[in-house]
């Protein structure tokens, strides 16, 4: 059965509405063949991280953070964003979970909703639809890559080098409909026109960016098709928020440890059922394990979201079923009326609300009810876990003796209180 839902797509580029390209060039300085010749961007090459990911840093401001926020602020001053996100009201919802609510009326467009197919997590790339080769070059911040040389212990930054169309670069771009300060997109190998699906190389790049940022308040997120990704061109989202997400504070129960040292736990006392991956002998071990699990979900047509947390040390994998329930008309009209699209940020506890009445009436009970609708049932979650464990070479019954509840609030020895994010307006988050 073909399942579709109607929703207003989030505008991430100022050129998203324009699907046409005139002969001889589009005249907007994009990344397509008509404009790519002569294009230049800064290049940030991060150091080899396999040896250093577990090392803590006391540096209050890392170079990557300065680059992201400096370039983002420049685009803000140039008026490239659709609204001023720093003016959005934000509050912590009273309750044990500490859900964060934001009133972001700027993300709501008074336009006709578009139909999205939600029964296929894997869909082919369609160059006729909006994709990131059609963004204006002024929306791009810099190229980002990781060193392939294990001996490289220092980052490299070149302020302006040509974009190599024959060696598709990974780029960082602004999201013109930001959720928070510094909201950007990481687009791996942008000119390869990869569809929105996880592959090992791209997830590793996202983890390397999180580790290089070295700030636990900078998270990266991923939405699969069917889990509220609306652009079928591979990308991750990222932004700064100077407080812990509720999911990061949730307790967890260790299930097992893989042969390469990756610990897998299930999240407890949280409305969304999911898995937490952490540890490993290297960043690649952690990335590969989560990639194997994600590919398993994709191949089994199970929508999911990923949160990369604590500077790349922890990854939350969250399968979901909300869009399917919408298509089958199993979601109450009261929830649908809020127009909240529960993607990775909402599932992590940062609720982006588009109506003032929902913001003013926000409660823990309402947030919990929405996320519980997103989550798989306990029975289905166990079935999905069995698939995942088989895909990564484990038995779902390999639970180790002496399991204990492990609180995530300390986050690897308290890294949330070691690193300060001075550029984020913490005073905007209040009770």
Short mmCIF file of C-alpha atoms in Angstrom, two decimals:
data_model
loop_
_atom_site.label_atom_id
_atom_site.label_comp_id
_atom_site.label_asym_id
_atom_site.label_seq_id
_atom_site.Cartn_x
_atom_site.Cartn_y
_atom_site.Cartn_z
CA UNK A 1 0.00 0.00 0.00
CA UNK A 2 1.32 3.44 -0.96
CA UNK A 3 1.47 5.64 2.15
CA UNK A 4 1.70 9.42 1.92
CA UNK A 5 1.27 12.29 4.33
CA UNK A 6 0.80 15.98 3.68
CA UNK A 7 3.08 18.45 5.43
CA UNK A 8 4.62 21.82 4.82
CA UNK A 9 8.28 21.23 3.92
CA UNK A 10 10.89 23.08 5.94
CA UNK A 11 12.71 25.64 3.82
CA UNK A 12 16.45 25.12 4.40
CA UNK A 13 17.62 27.26 1.45
CA UNK A 14 16.44 30.55 0.00
CA UNK A 15 16.44 28.86 -3.41
CA UNK A 16 14.28 25.93 -2.42
CA UNK A 17 11.17 27.17 -4.23
CA UNK A 18 12.97 27.66 -7.54
CA UNK A 19 13.21 24.34 -9.36
CA UNK A 20 14.20 25.71 -12.77
CA UNK A 21 17.64 26.29 -14.26
CA UNK A 22 17.95 28.51 -17.31
CA UNK A 23 20.25 27.63 -20.18
CA UNK A 24 23.60 29.30 -19.90
CA UNK A 25 23.45 29.49 -16.13
CA UNK A 26 20.86 30.01 -13.44
CA UNK A 27 22.25 33.40 -12.47
CA UNK A 28 22.27 32.65 -8.75
CA UNK A 29 25.79 31.28 -8.26
CA UNK A 30 24.79 27.73 -7.28
CA UNK A 31 26.74 24.44 -7.16
CA UNK A 32 25.40 23.01 -10.40
CA UNK A 33 27.44 22.77 -13.59
CA UNK A 34 26.17 26.16 -14.71
CA UNK A 35 28.00 27.94 -11.88
CA UNK A 36 30.56 25.61 -10.29
CA UNK A 37 33.56 26.73 -12.36
CA UNK A 38 35.59 29.23 -10.37
CA UNK A 39 33.72 28.63 -7.10
CA UNK A 40 35.91 28.93 -4.01
CA UNK A 41 35.36 28.17 -0.32
CA UNK A 42 37.48 27.88 2.83
CA UNK A 43 38.70 24.35 3.59
CA UNK A 44 38.87 22.96 7.12
CA UNK A 45 40.76 19.68 7.41
CA UNK A 46 40.52 18.20 10.89
CA UNK A 47 43.27 16.18 12.48
CA UNK A 48 43.30 12.40 12.59
CA UNK A 49 40.91 11.61 15.43
CA UNK A 50 41.23 7.88 16.03
CA UNK A 51 43.99 8.53 18.54
CA UNK A 52 42.47 11.57 20.19
CA UNK A 53 38.70 11.17 20.37
CA UNK A 54 38.73 10.02 23.97
CA UNK A 55 41.08 12.79 25.07
CA UNK A 56 39.42 15.65 26.93
CA UNK A 57 40.21 19.23 26.13
CA UNK A 58 39.97 22.20 28.43
CA UNK A 59 40.09 24.77 25.63
CA UNK A 60 37.03 27.04 26.04
CA UNK A 61 36.77 27.93 22.35
CA UNK A 62 37.94 25.56 19.62
CA UNK A 63 38.84 26.77 16.16
CA UNK A 64 35.99 24.88 14.43
CA UNK A 65 33.47 26.44 16.79
CA UNK A 66 34.87 29.89 16.05
CA UNK A 67 34.69 29.20 12.33
CA UNK A 68 31.12 27.88 12.36
CA UNK A 69 29.75 30.65 14.55
CA UNK A 70 31.78 33.38 12.86
CA UNK A 71 30.63 32.38 9.36
CA UNK A 72 27.06 31.82 10.60
CA UNK A 73 26.99 35.27 12.20
CA UNK A 74 28.31 36.78 8.94
CA UNK A 75 25.38 35.25 7.01
CA UNK A 76 23.03 36.48 9.72
CA UNK A 77 24.30 40.03 9.31
CA UNK A 78 23.86 39.70 5.54
CA UNK A 79 20.18 38.88 6.01
CA UNK A 80 20.23 35.34 4.60
CA UNK A 81 17.99 33.81 7.27
CA UNK A 82 14.21 33.83 7.04
CA UNK A 83 13.82 35.07 10.62
CA UNK A 84 15.85 35.99 13.72
CA UNK A 85 16.05 32.76 15.70
CA UNK A 86 17.62 34.57 18.65
CA UNK A 87 14.27 36.30 19.16
CA UNK A 88 12.39 33.00 19.54
CA UNK A 89 11.03 32.34 23.03
CA UNK A 90 12.46 29.28 24.78
CA UNK A 91 11.65 27.69 28.14
CA UNK A 92 12.16 24.51 30.10
CA UNK A 93 8.86 22.72 30.65
CA UNK A 94 8.36 21.93 34.38
CA UNK A 95 8.70 18.24 35.20
CA UNK A 96 11.18 15.46 35.75
CA UNK A 97 12.29 15.20 32.11
CA UNK A 98 13.01 18.87 31.57
CA UNK A 99 11.66 19.02 28.02
CA UNK A 100 12.71 22.20 26.22
CA UNK A 101 10.05 24.14 24.32
CA UNK A 102 10.72 26.76 21.68
CA UNK A 103 8.15 28.97 19.98
CA UNK A 104 9.32 29.20 16.39
CA UNK A 105 6.52 30.72 14.33
CA UNK A 106 8.99 31.56 11.56
CA UNK A 107 9.29 27.90 10.55
CA UNK A 108 5.57 27.74 9.81
CA UNK A 109 4.79 28.65 6.22
CA UNK A 110 1.30 29.70 5.16
CA UNK A 111 1.49 27.65 2.02
CA UNK A 112 -0.02 24.52 0.64
CA UNK A 113 1.29 21.28 2.17
CA UNK A 114 3.22 18.88 -0.05
CA UNK A 115 2.67 15.14 -0.24
CA UNK A 116 5.56 13.02 1.01
CA UNK A 117 5.83 9.30 0.51
CA UNK A 118 6.52 7.68 3.90
CA UNK A 119 6.46 3.98 3.09
CA UNK A 120 9.97 3.92 1.56
CA UNK A 121 13.02 4.78 3.64
CA UNK A 122 15.25 4.21 0.61
CA UNK A 123 14.30 6.28 -2.43
CA UNK A 124 16.46 7.17 -5.44
CA UNK A 125 17.91 10.66 -5.78
CA UNK A 126 15.84 12.88 -8.07
CA UNK A 127 17.79 15.74 -9.59
CA UNK A 128 14.59 17.44 -10.74
CA UNK A 129 13.59 18.12 -7.14
CA UNK A 130 15.30 20.58 -4.83
CA UNK A 131 18.72 19.39 -3.71
CA UNK A 132 21.82 21.01 -2.28
CA UNK A 133 23.51 21.58 -5.64
CA UNK A 134 20.83 24.27 -6.14
CA UNK A 135 21.69 26.38 -3.08
CA UNK A 136 23.38 29.72 -3.56
CA UNK A 137 27.10 29.71 -2.83
CA UNK A 138 26.58 32.52 -0.32
CA UNK A 139 24.75 29.96 1.88
CA UNK A 140 27.86 27.77 2.04
CA UNK A 141 30.27 28.34 4.93
CA UNK A 142 33.26 26.08 4.23
CA UNK A 143 34.45 22.70 3.05
CA UNK A 144 35.03 20.09 5.76
CA UNK A 145 37.13 16.96 5.54
CA UNK A 146 39.08 14.65 7.83
CA UNK A 147 42.74 13.89 7.32
CA UNK A 148 43.50 10.43 5.96
CA UNK A 149 46.99 10.61 7.44
CA UNK A 150 47.27 9.07 10.92
CA UNK A 151 50.35 11.19 11.55
CA UNK A 152 48.39 14.42 11.15
CA UNK A 153 47.85 15.78 14.63
CA UNK A 154 47.08 19.37 13.64
CA UNK A 155 44.14 20.86 11.79
CA UNK A 156 44.65 22.65 8.52
CA UNK A 157 42.68 25.68 7.41
CA UNK A 158 42.90 27.27 3.98
CA UNK A 159 40.82 30.45 3.68
CA UNK A 160 39.98 30.05 -0.01
CA UNK A 161 40.48 27.13 -2.37
CA UNK A 162 38.57 26.06 -5.51
CA UNK A 163 35.73 23.58 -5.25
CA UNK A 164 36.92 20.42 -6.98
CA UNK A 165 34.01 19.15 -9.07
CA UNK A 166 35.93 15.93 -9.83
CA UNK A 167 36.51 15.20 -6.14
CA UNK A 168 33.15 15.99 -4.60
CA UNK A 169 33.70 18.08 -1.45
CA UNK A 170 31.77 17.82 1.80
CA UNK A 171 30.40 21.24 2.70
CA UNK A 172 28.84 23.03 5.66
CA UNK A 173 25.92 25.33 4.83
CA UNK A 174 23.47 27.43 6.81
CA UNK A 175 19.91 26.31 7.41
CA UNK A 176 17.93 29.44 6.52
CA UNK A 177 15.12 28.25 8.84
CA UNK A 178 17.23 27.75 11.97
CA UNK A 179 16.06 26.10 15.16
CA UNK A 180 18.92 27.47 17.24
CA UNK A 181 21.98 29.67 17.05
CA UNK A 182 24.60 28.24 14.70
CA UNK A 183 22.16 25.85 12.94
CA UNK A 184 24.04 24.37 9.98
CA UNK A 185 23.89 21.49 7.53
CA UNK A 186 26.73 19.04 6.89
CA UNK A 187 26.39 17.75 3.33
CA UNK A 188 28.79 14.88 2.60
CA UNK A 189 30.23 14.74 -0.94
CA UNK A 190 27.63 17.23 -2.10
CA UNK A 191 28.29 16.89 -5.85
CA UNK A 192 27.86 13.10 -5.74
CA UNK A 193 24.13 13.72 -5.18
CA UNK A 194 23.76 10.94 -2.62
CA UNK A 195 20.20 10.16 -1.50
CA UNK A 196 19.23 10.52 2.16
CA UNK A 197 20.59 7.24 3.48
CA UNK A 198 23.34 6.42 5.97
CA UNK A 199 26.63 5.05 4.69
CA UNK A 200 29.75 4.27 6.71
CA UNK A 201 31.90 7.05 5.28
CA UNK A 202 29.33 9.80 5.78
CA UNK A 203 28.41 8.90 9.36
CA UNK A 204 32.11 8.79 10.22
CA UNK A 205 32.48 12.31 8.82
CA UNK A 206 29.62 13.51 11.03
CA UNK A 207 31.24 11.95 14.10
CA UNK A 208 34.55 13.54 13.19
CA UNK A 209 32.88 16.93 13.01
CA UNK A 210 31.31 16.42 16.45
CA UNK A 211 34.62 15.32 17.93
CA UNK A 212 36.49 18.18 16.29
CA UNK A 213 34.00 20.72 17.63
CA UNK A 214 34.86 19.42 21.13
CA UNK A 215 31.75 21.01 22.62
CA UNK A 216 28.99 18.80 24.08
CA UNK A 217 26.48 21.57 23.38
CA UNK A 218 27.04 21.10 19.63
CA UNK A 219 25.04 18.11 18.43
CA UNK A 220 24.51 16.61 15.01
CA UNK A 221 21.26 14.97 14.00
CA UNK A 222 20.02 12.82 11.14
CA UNK A 223 16.48 12.14 9.92
CA UNK A 224 15.78 9.30 7.52
CA UNK A 225 13.06 9.45 4.91
CA UNK A 226 9.86 8.49 6.68
CA UNK A 227 11.25 10.08 9.86
CA UNK A 228 10.74 13.69 8.73
CA UNK A 229 13.59 14.24 6.34
CA UNK A 230 12.01 16.23 3.50
CA UNK A 231 15.01 16.60 1.18
CA UNK A 232 16.28 13.41 -0.41
CA UNK A 233 19.90 14.56 -0.59
CA UNK A 234 22.24 13.24 2.11
CA UNK A 235 22.69 15.72 4.95
CA UNK A 236 23.06 16.03 8.69
CA UNK A 237 21.85 18.96 10.79
CA UNK A 238 23.70 20.54 13.70
CA UNK A 239 23.31 23.40 16.14
CA UNK A 240 24.34 24.72 19.55
CA UNK A 241 22.09 24.63 22.60
CA UNK A 242 23.77 25.36 25.93
CA UNK A 243 21.95 22.80 28.05
CA UNK A 244 21.44 19.05 28.13
CA UNK A 245 18.73 17.43 26.06
CA UNK A 246 16.27 15.33 28.08
CA UNK A 247 17.32 12.15 26.26
CA UNK A 248 20.92 12.77 27.31
CA UNK A 249 19.81 12.76 30.95
CA UNK A 250 17.72 9.60 30.66
CA UNK A 251 18.91 6.45 32.39
CA UNK A 252 19.99 3.46 30.35
CA UNK A 253 20.44 -0.29 30.74
CA UNK A 254 23.48 -1.95 29.26
CA UNK A 255 22.64 -4.78 26.89
CA UNK A 256 26.03 -5.88 25.61
CA UNK A 257 29.46 -4.84 24.38
CA UNK A 258 30.63 -5.61 20.85
CA UNK A 259 33.92 -7.30 20.02
CA UNK A 260 35.45 -3.88 19.26
CA UNK A 261 34.42 -2.38 22.58
CA UNK A 262 31.23 -0.52 21.64
CA UNK A 263 28.73 -0.61 24.52
CA UNK A 264 25.07 -0.85 23.53
CA UNK A 265 22.34 0.13 25.98
CA UNK A 266 18.61 0.66 25.82
CA UNK A 267 17.14 3.95 26.96
CA UNK A 268 14.90 3.81 30.02
CA UNK A 269 12.29 6.11 31.56
CA UNK A 270 11.88 8.06 28.34
CA UNK A 271 8.86 8.15 26.00
CA UNK A 272 10.85 7.11 22.91
CA UNK A 273 12.37 3.64 22.83
CA UNK A 274 15.87 3.63 21.43
CA UNK A 275 19.45 2.45 21.69
CA UNK A 276 22.54 4.23 22.97
CA UNK A 277 25.94 3.42 21.46
CA UNK A 278 29.17 4.56 23.10
CA UNK A 279 32.80 3.57 23.55
CA UNK A 280 34.77 1.50 21.07
CA UNK A 281 38.50 1.27 20.53
CA UNK A 282 38.34 4.13 18.02
CA UNK A 283 35.87 6.61 16.58
CA UNK A 284 35.66 4.36 13.50
CA UNK A 285 34.59 1.38 15.64
CA UNK A 286 31.74 3.41 17.09
CA UNK A 287 30.77 4.83 13.71
CA UNK A 288 30.88 1.48 11.93
CA UNK A 289 28.70 -0.20 14.55
CA UNK A 290 26.03 2.49 14.30
CA UNK A 291 26.31 2.50 10.50
CA UNK A 292 25.73 -1.27 10.42
CA UNK A 293 22.67 -0.83 12.61
CA UNK A 294 21.37 2.07 10.50
CA UNK A 295 21.86 0.21 7.23
CA UNK A 296 19.91 -2.67 8.76
CA UNK A 297 17.01 -0.33 9.53
CA UNK A 298 17.15 1.20 6.05
CA UNK A 299 17.17 -2.18 4.35
CA UNK A 300 14.21 -3.29 6.46
CA UNK A 301 12.31 -0.07 5.64
CA UNK A 302 12.24 1.19 9.24
CA UNK A 303 12.36 5.01 9.60
CA UNK A 304 14.81 6.29 12.22
CA UNK A 305 16.62 9.29 13.65
CA UNK A 306 20.17 9.64 14.96
CA UNK A 307 21.49 12.04 17.60
CA UNK A 308 25.27 12.44 17.82
CA UNK A 309 25.94 13.65 21.34
CA UNK A 310 28.75 14.57 23.75
CA UNK A 311 31.32 15.52 21.11
CA UNK A 312 30.79 12.29 19.20
CA UNK A 313 31.23 9.99 22.19
CA UNK A 314 27.58 8.89 22.29
CA UNK A 315 25.08 8.11 19.54
CA UNK A 316 21.36 7.61 20.06
CA UNK A 317 19.58 5.49 17.44
CA UNK A 318 15.83 6.05 17.49
CA UNK A 319 13.49 4.07 15.21
CA UNK A 320 10.06 5.67 14.85
CA UNK A 321 6.62 5.16 13.31
CA UNK A 322 4.82 8.53 13.55
CA UNK A 323 4.58 9.28 9.82
CA UNK A 324 3.19 5.80 9.18
CA UNK A 325 0.58 6.35 11.87
CA UNK A 326 -0.28 9.69 10.27
CA UNK A 327 -0.75 8.08 6.88
CA UNK A 328 -2.97 5.40 8.42
CA UNK A 329 -4.95 8.11 10.28
CA UNK A 330 -4.05 6.67 13.66
CA UNK A 331 -2.89 9.99 15.16
CA UNK A 332 -5.42 12.16 16.98
CA UNK A 333 -6.48 15.42 15.37
CA UNK A 334 -5.39 17.25 18.53
CA UNK A 335 -1.78 16.14 17.98
CA UNK A 336 -1.93 16.80 14.25
CA UNK A 337 -3.25 20.32 14.83
CA UNK A 338 0.00 21.24 16.61
CA UNK A 339 1.84 20.68 13.29
CA UNK A 340 4.84 19.42 15.25
CA UNK A 341 7.00 17.18 13.10
CA UNK A 342 8.80 14.86 15.54
CA UNK A 343 12.22 14.63 13.93
CA UNK A 344 15.53 14.09 15.74
CA UNK A 345 15.45 17.29 17.81
CA UNK A 346 11.91 16.75 19.08
CA UNK A 347 12.66 13.10 19.85
CA UNK A 348 15.64 14.24 21.88
CA UNK A 349 13.41 16.51 23.94
CA UNK A 350 13.77 19.88 22.18
CA UNK A 351 10.19 20.61 21.16
CA UNK A 352 9.91 23.13 18.32
CA UNK A 353 6.38 24.56 18.48
CA UNK A 354 4.81 26.68 15.75
CA UNK A 355 1.74 28.02 17.56
CA UNK A 356 1.76 30.35 20.55
CA UNK A 357 -1.15 28.50 22.15
CA UNK A 358 0.87 25.25 22.13
CA UNK A 359 3.90 27.02 23.59
CA UNK A 360 1.94 28.68 26.37
CA UNK A 361 0.10 25.46 27.17
CA UNK A 362 3.15 23.19 26.93
CA UNK A 363 3.40 20.57 29.65
CA UNK A 364 5.45 17.45 30.30
CA UNK A 365 2.33 15.34 29.87
CA UNK A 366 1.66 16.75 26.39
CA UNK A 367 5.29 16.36 25.28
CA UNK A 368 5.37 12.80 26.60
CA UNK A 369 2.11 11.96 24.84
CA UNK A 370 3.44 13.19 21.49
CA UNK A 371 6.73 11.31 21.78
CA UNK A 372 4.98 8.15 22.93
CA UNK A 373 3.04 8.24 19.64
CA UNK A 374 6.35 8.47 17.78
CA UNK A 375 7.91 5.49 19.53
CA UNK A 376 7.72 1.88 18.46
CA UNK A 377 5.73 -0.42 20.71
CA UNK A 378 7.70 -2.57 23.15
CA UNK A 379 7.02 -5.67 21.06
CA UNK A 380 8.06 -4.04 17.80
CA UNK A 381 11.14 -2.51 19.42
CA UNK A 382 12.29 -5.98 20.52
CA UNK A 383 11.81 -7.27 16.96
CA UNK A 384 13.83 -4.38 15.56
CA UNK A 385 16.58 -4.91 18.13
CA UNK A 386 16.86 -8.53 17.07
CA UNK A 387 17.42 -7.39 13.47
CA UNK A 388 20.03 -4.86 14.58
CA UNK A 389 21.97 -7.29 16.76
CA UNK A 390 22.04 -9.87 13.99
CA UNK A 391 23.29 -7.20 11.55
CA UNK A 392 26.21 -6.29 13.80
CA UNK A 393 27.05 -9.92 14.57
CA UNK A 394 25.51 -10.21 18.04
CA UNK A 395 22.70 -12.14 19.61
CA UNK A 396 19.95 -10.08 21.19
CA UNK A 397 20.28 -12.35 24.23
CA UNK A 398 23.94 -11.55 24.85
CA UNK A 399 23.11 -9.50 27.92
CA UNK A 400 25.99 -9.44 30.35
CA UNK A 401 25.66 -10.43 33.97
CA UNK A 402 25.39 -7.72 36.57
CA UNK A 403 23.49 -5.20 34.45
CA UNK A 404 23.05 -1.91 36.22
CA UNK A 405 21.22 1.31 35.56
CA UNK A 406 23.67 3.91 34.37
CA UNK A 407 22.79 7.57 34.63
CA UNK A 408 23.69 9.63 31.58
CA UNK A 409 23.65 13.00 33.34
CA UNK A 410 27.38 12.80 34.05
CA UNK A 411 28.07 12.29 30.34
CA UNK A 412 31.54 10.78 30.42
CA UNK A 413 32.83 12.37 33.56
CA UNK A 414 30.90 15.60 33.42
CA UNK A 415 31.93 17.02 30.05
CA UNK A 416 28.75 19.11 30.06
CA UNK A 417 30.19 21.28 32.81
CA UNK A 418 33.73 21.39 31.46
CA UNK A 419 32.99 23.11 28.17
CA UNK A 420 31.19 26.43 27.95
CA UNK A 421 29.52 27.73 24.82
CA UNK A 422 29.89 31.49 25.23
CA UNK A 423 28.25 32.32 21.92
CA UNK A 424 24.94 30.69 22.79
CA UNK A 425 22.40 32.86 24.58
CA UNK A 426 21.90 30.75 27.69
CA UNK A 427 19.76 33.42 29.30
CA UNK A 428 17.07 32.67 26.71
CA UNK A 429 16.53 29.26 28.36
CA UNK A 430 14.68 29.71 31.58
CA UNK A 431 11.99 28.23 33.68
#
